[in-house]
Amino acid sequence: KAGVTQTPRYLIKTRGQQVTLSCSPISGHRSVSWYQQTPGQGLQFLFEYFSETQRNKGNFPGRFSGRQFSNSRSEMNVSTLELGDSALYLCASSLSGAEAFFGQGTRLTVV
Amino acid sequence: EDQVTQSPEALRLQEGESSSLNCSYTVSGLRGLFWYRQDPGKGPEFLFTLYSAGEEKEKERLKATLTKKESFLHITAPKPEDSATYLCAVNSNSGYALNFGKGTSLLVTP
């Protein structure tokens, strides 16, 4: 059974640019969540989607947005990148929002 | 507001030396407590879910237990390959987010 796939694995962007990250969940999973992981703050929840609807949103500025498609694949977008957005972005999928299985993450570096 | 505190922050063990990691939590209605293992540069790997006080789960050298205020991850006779960061997270009635602790970095030396 294929796991959660995130692309790309690594990204380097310049301040002020925008970036889109992609996540393909485990087949059959309809819930997709996004997390930001940094050494100082640990893992922090960004948002969660279920059947194309955002059910929960964390305490992040509006520059962070996401969406989910009808095939459950999800994307997150960060606009007007700041140095502090450098982090490992993790996607997790679950059947209904409980037990979550994570992808390998996208390492974003903002320079 | 949900809070999760893990201790110790770091732990160094000799191979075969058993120990426990602690996860203390305060939530407004626990829906589930989760343990993950994370290796450097990789995503967290799911280990266990615990739903109610008194519940226990085991997997190889790991055993997770749950009370109304905390969870323990017991590691019996650890091996060097058990070296990783162990993360605890809770899900509460307030939504579908996982609220993570900062983790315990475990190093097992031969």
Short mmCIF file of C-alpha atoms in Angstrom, two decimals:
data_model
loop_
_atom_site.label_atom_id
_atom_site.label_comp_id
_atom_site.label_asym_id
_atom_site.label_seq_id
_atom_site.Cartn_x
_atom_site.Cartn_y
_atom_site.Cartn_z
CA LYS A 1 0.00 0.00 0.00
CA ALA A 2 1.57 3.28 -1.10
CA GLY A 3 2.16 5.87 1.59
CA VAL A 4 1.70 9.61 1.58
CA THR A 5 3.66 11.26 -1.22
CA GLN A 6 4.87 14.82 -1.05
CA THR A 7 6.49 16.76 -3.85
CA PRO A 8 8.90 18.29 -4.23
CA ARG A 9 11.22 17.03 -1.47
CA TYR A 10 13.38 20.15 -1.46
CA LEU A 11 12.79 23.74 -2.50
CA ILE A 12 14.83 26.92 -2.37
CA LYS A 13 12.92 30.17 -2.85
CA THR A 14 13.66 33.86 -2.53
CA ARG A 15 11.92 36.21 -0.11
CA GLY A 16 8.75 37.64 -1.62
CA GLN A 17 8.13 34.69 -3.95
CA GLN A 18 5.31 32.23 -3.59
CA VAL A 19 5.43 28.43 -3.44
CA THR A 20 3.03 25.53 -3.94
CA LEU A 21 3.54 22.17 -2.28
CA SER A 22 1.72 19.00 -3.25
CA CYS A 23 0.48 15.99 -1.30
CA SER A 24 -1.04 12.71 -2.48
CA PRO A 25 -2.69 10.86 0.42
CA ILE A 26 -2.93 7.12 1.01
CA SER A 27 -5.52 5.61 -1.31
CA GLY A 28 -8.95 5.79 0.29
CA HIS A 29 -8.02 8.47 2.82
CA ARG A 30 -10.23 11.54 2.57
CA SER A 31 -8.64 13.70 5.28
CA VAL A 32 -5.44 15.60 4.58
CA SER A 33 -3.67 17.78 7.13
CA TRP A 34 -0.66 20.05 6.81
CA TYR A 35 1.94 20.81 9.47
CA GLN A 36 4.97 23.06 9.71
CA GLN A 37 8.00 21.75 11.61
CA THR A 38 10.80 24.01 12.81
CA PRO A 39 13.53 23.39 15.41
CA GLY A 40 12.16 26.11 17.69
CA GLN A 41 8.40 25.55 17.48
CA GLY A 42 8.21 21.85 16.70
CA LEU A 43 5.24 20.56 14.73
CA GLN A 44 2.46 23.10 14.28
CA PHE A 45 -0.89 22.51 12.64
CA LEU A 46 -1.69 24.54 9.54
CA PHE A 47 -5.04 23.22 8.25
CA GLU A 48 -7.08 20.10 7.59
CA TYR A 49 -9.29 19.19 4.66
CA PHE A 50 -11.92 16.51 4.33
CA SER A 51 -13.78 15.88 1.07
CA GLU A 52 -12.57 19.21 -0.36
CA THR A 53 -13.76 21.21 2.69
CA GLN A 54 -11.47 22.91 5.18
CA ARG A 55 -12.58 21.73 8.62
CA ASN A 56 -9.85 23.24 10.79
CA LYS A 57 -7.29 26.00 10.50
CA GLY A 58 -4.32 26.72 12.74
CA ASN A 59 -2.92 30.06 13.85
CA PHE A 60 -1.01 31.01 10.73
CA PRO A 61 -1.32 34.19 8.66
CA GLY A 62 -3.48 34.33 5.56
CA ARG A 63 -0.36 33.92 3.39
CA PHE A 64 -0.73 30.22 4.07
CA SER A 65 -3.57 28.61 2.17
CA GLY A 66 -4.55 25.22 0.92
CA ARG A 67 -7.05 23.26 -1.06
CA GLN A 68 -8.12 19.70 -1.68
CA PHE A 69 -9.23 18.19 -4.96
CA SER A 70 -11.95 15.65 -5.65
CA ASN A 71 -9.35 12.84 -5.75
CA SER A 72 -8.25 13.86 -2.19
CA ARG A 73 -4.91 15.22 -3.39
CA SER A 74 -4.04 18.46 -1.66
CA GLU A 75 -1.90 21.50 -2.25
CA MET A 76 -0.73 24.21 0.07
CA ASN A 77 0.43 27.62 -1.03
CA VAL A 78 2.56 30.18 0.74
CA SER A 79 2.63 33.66 -0.75
CA THR A 80 5.08 36.50 -0.13
CA LEU A 81 7.64 34.19 1.44
CA GLU A 82 9.56 35.32 4.51
CA LEU A 83 12.82 33.95 5.92
CA GLY A 84 10.87 32.57 8.87
CA ASP A 85 8.86 30.33 6.55
CA SER A 86 11.90 28.09 6.15
CA ALA A 87 10.78 24.76 7.57
CA LEU A 88 9.88 21.15 6.90
CA TYR A 89 6.29 21.05 5.66
CA LEU A 90 4.55 17.79 6.40
CA CYS A 91 1.37 16.38 5.01
CA ALA A 92 -0.62 13.68 6.79
CA SER A 93 -3.58 11.64 5.64
CA SER A 94 -6.19 9.70 7.56
CA LEU A 95 -9.49 7.96 6.94
CA SER A 96 -11.57 10.35 9.00
CA GLY A 97 -9.19 12.72 10.78
CA ALA A 98 -7.99 10.49 13.63
CA GLU A 99 -4.85 8.33 13.12
CA ALA A 100 -2.66 10.30 10.75
CA PHE A 101 0.09 8.95 8.52
CA PHE A 102 2.77 11.39 7.43
CA GLY A 103 4.70 11.87 4.24
CA GLN A 104 8.44 12.53 4.11
CA GLY A 105 7.90 16.25 3.94
CA THR A 106 9.05 19.12 1.76
CA ARG A 107 12.08 21.02 3.01
CA LEU A 108 11.57 24.68 2.11
CA THR A 109 14.47 27.10 2.39
CA VAL A 110 13.79 30.81 1.91
CA VAL A 111 16.84 32.94 1.12
CA GLU B 1 -6.12 25.43 25.16
CA ASP B 2 -4.67 21.95 24.63
CA GLN B 3 -1.14 21.49 25.95
CA VAL B 4 1.33 18.64 25.54
CA THR B 5 4.62 18.46 27.43
CA GLN B 6 7.20 15.76 26.85
CA SER B 7 10.07 14.84 29.14
CA PRO B 8 12.94 14.45 29.14
CA GLU B 9 13.96 16.54 26.12
CA ALA B 10 16.88 14.20 25.49
CA LEU B 11 17.78 10.76 26.78
CA ARG B 12 20.90 8.72 26.30
CA LEU B 13 20.75 4.99 27.06
CA GLN B 14 23.12 2.09 26.83
CA GLU B 15 21.95 -0.78 24.67
CA GLY B 16 19.72 -2.99 26.84
CA GLU B 17 19.03 -0.26 29.42
CA SER B 18 15.24 0.07 29.71
CA SER B 19 13.57 3.43 30.37
CA SER B 20 10.37 5.45 29.93
CA LEU B 21 9.44 8.62 28.13
CA ASN B 22 6.71 10.85 29.53
CA CYS B 23 3.96 12.83 27.83
CA SER B 24 1.76 15.05 30.03
CA TYR B 25 -1.33 16.61 28.50
CA THR B 26 -4.25 18.90 29.23
CA VAL B 27 -7.11 18.82 26.76
CA SER B 28 -10.77 19.73 26.62
CA GLY B 29 -11.99 16.21 25.99
CA LEU B 30 -9.45 13.67 24.74
CA ARG B 31 -10.33 12.07 21.43
CA GLY B 32 -7.02 10.24 21.12
CA LEU B 33 -3.34 10.29 22.12
CA PHE B 34 -0.77 9.35 19.50
CA TRP B 35 2.89 8.33 19.59
CA TYR B 36 5.17 8.82 16.61
CA ARG B 37 8.82 8.12 15.88
CA GLN B 38 10.77 10.54 13.71
CA ASP B 39 14.18 9.94 12.18
CA PRO B 40 16.28 12.93 11.03
CA GLY B 41 15.05 14.43 7.75
CA LYS B 42 12.01 12.16 7.59
CA GLY B 43 8.33 12.45 8.39
CA PRO B 44 6.92 11.06 11.66
CA GLU B 45 6.17 7.34 11.63
CA PHE B 46 2.96 6.29 13.37
CA LEU B 47 3.43 3.99 16.38
CA PHE B 48 0.32 3.90 18.61
CA THR B 49 -3.08 5.39 19.31
CA LEU B 50 -4.54 5.34 22.83
CA TYR B 51 -8.12 6.39 23.47
CA SER B 52 -8.94 5.92 27.15
CA ALA B 53 -7.24 5.77 30.54
CA GLY B 54 -5.91 2.31 31.34
CA GLU B 55 -5.34 1.39 27.72
CA GLU B 56 -1.99 -0.18 26.73
CA LYS B 57 -0.48 -0.97 23.33
CA GLU B 58 2.71 -2.90 22.51
CA LYS B 59 4.95 -3.19 19.49
CA GLU B 60 8.28 -5.01 19.67
CA ARG B 61 10.33 -3.27 22.39
CA LEU B 62 7.83 -0.42 22.83
CA LYS B 63 4.83 -0.24 25.13
CA ALA B 64 2.55 2.78 25.46
CA THR B 65 0.25 3.40 28.41
CA LEU B 66 -2.33 6.08 29.17
CA THR B 67 -3.74 7.71 32.31
CA LYS B 68 -6.09 10.69 32.59
CA LYS B 69 -3.18 13.12 32.68
CA GLU B 70 -0.21 11.47 31.01
CA SER B 71 1.11 8.76 28.76
CA PHE B 72 4.31 6.75 29.00
CA LEU B 73 6.30 5.14 26.26
CA HIS B 74 8.29 2.31 27.82
CA ILE B 75 11.32 1.06 25.90
CA THR B 76 12.52 -2.39 26.97
CA ALA B 77 16.10 -3.46 26.20
CA PRO B 78 16.59 -0.80 23.52
CA LYS B 79 18.89 -1.25 20.54
CA PRO B 80 20.88 1.43 18.65
CA GLU B 81 18.26 1.34 15.88
CA ASP B 82 15.70 2.67 18.37
CA SER B 83 17.56 5.99 18.35
CA ALA B 84 15.14 8.66 17.08
CA THR B 85 12.93 11.48 18.27
CA TYR B 86 9.69 10.25 19.83
CA LEU B 87 6.72 12.56 19.49
CA CYS B 88 3.48 12.58 21.44
CA ALA B 89 0.34 14.26 20.11
CA VAL B 90 -3.25 14.68 21.25
CA ASN B 91 -6.48 15.17 19.39
CA SER B 92 -9.30 16.77 21.32
CA ASN B 93 -13.00 17.42 20.87
CA SER B 94 -12.14 20.94 19.67
CA GLY B 95 -11.23 19.74 16.18
CA TYR B 96 -9.22 17.47 13.94
CA ALA B 97 -5.76 18.93 14.54
CA LEU B 98 -2.99 17.02 16.26
CA ASN B 99 -1.34 19.04 19.00
CA PHE B 100 2.26 17.86 19.31
CA GLY B 101 4.76 17.98 22.14
CA LYS B 102 8.34 19.03 21.38
CA GLY B 103 9.53 15.43 21.47
CA THR B 104 12.16 13.36 23.28
CA SER B 105 15.41 12.76 21.43
CA LEU B 106 16.58 9.25 22.26
CA LEU B 107 20.12 8.02 21.65
CA VAL B 108 20.95 4.38 22.29
CA THR B 109 24.66 3.57 22.31
CA PRO B 110 26.17 0.09 21.79
#
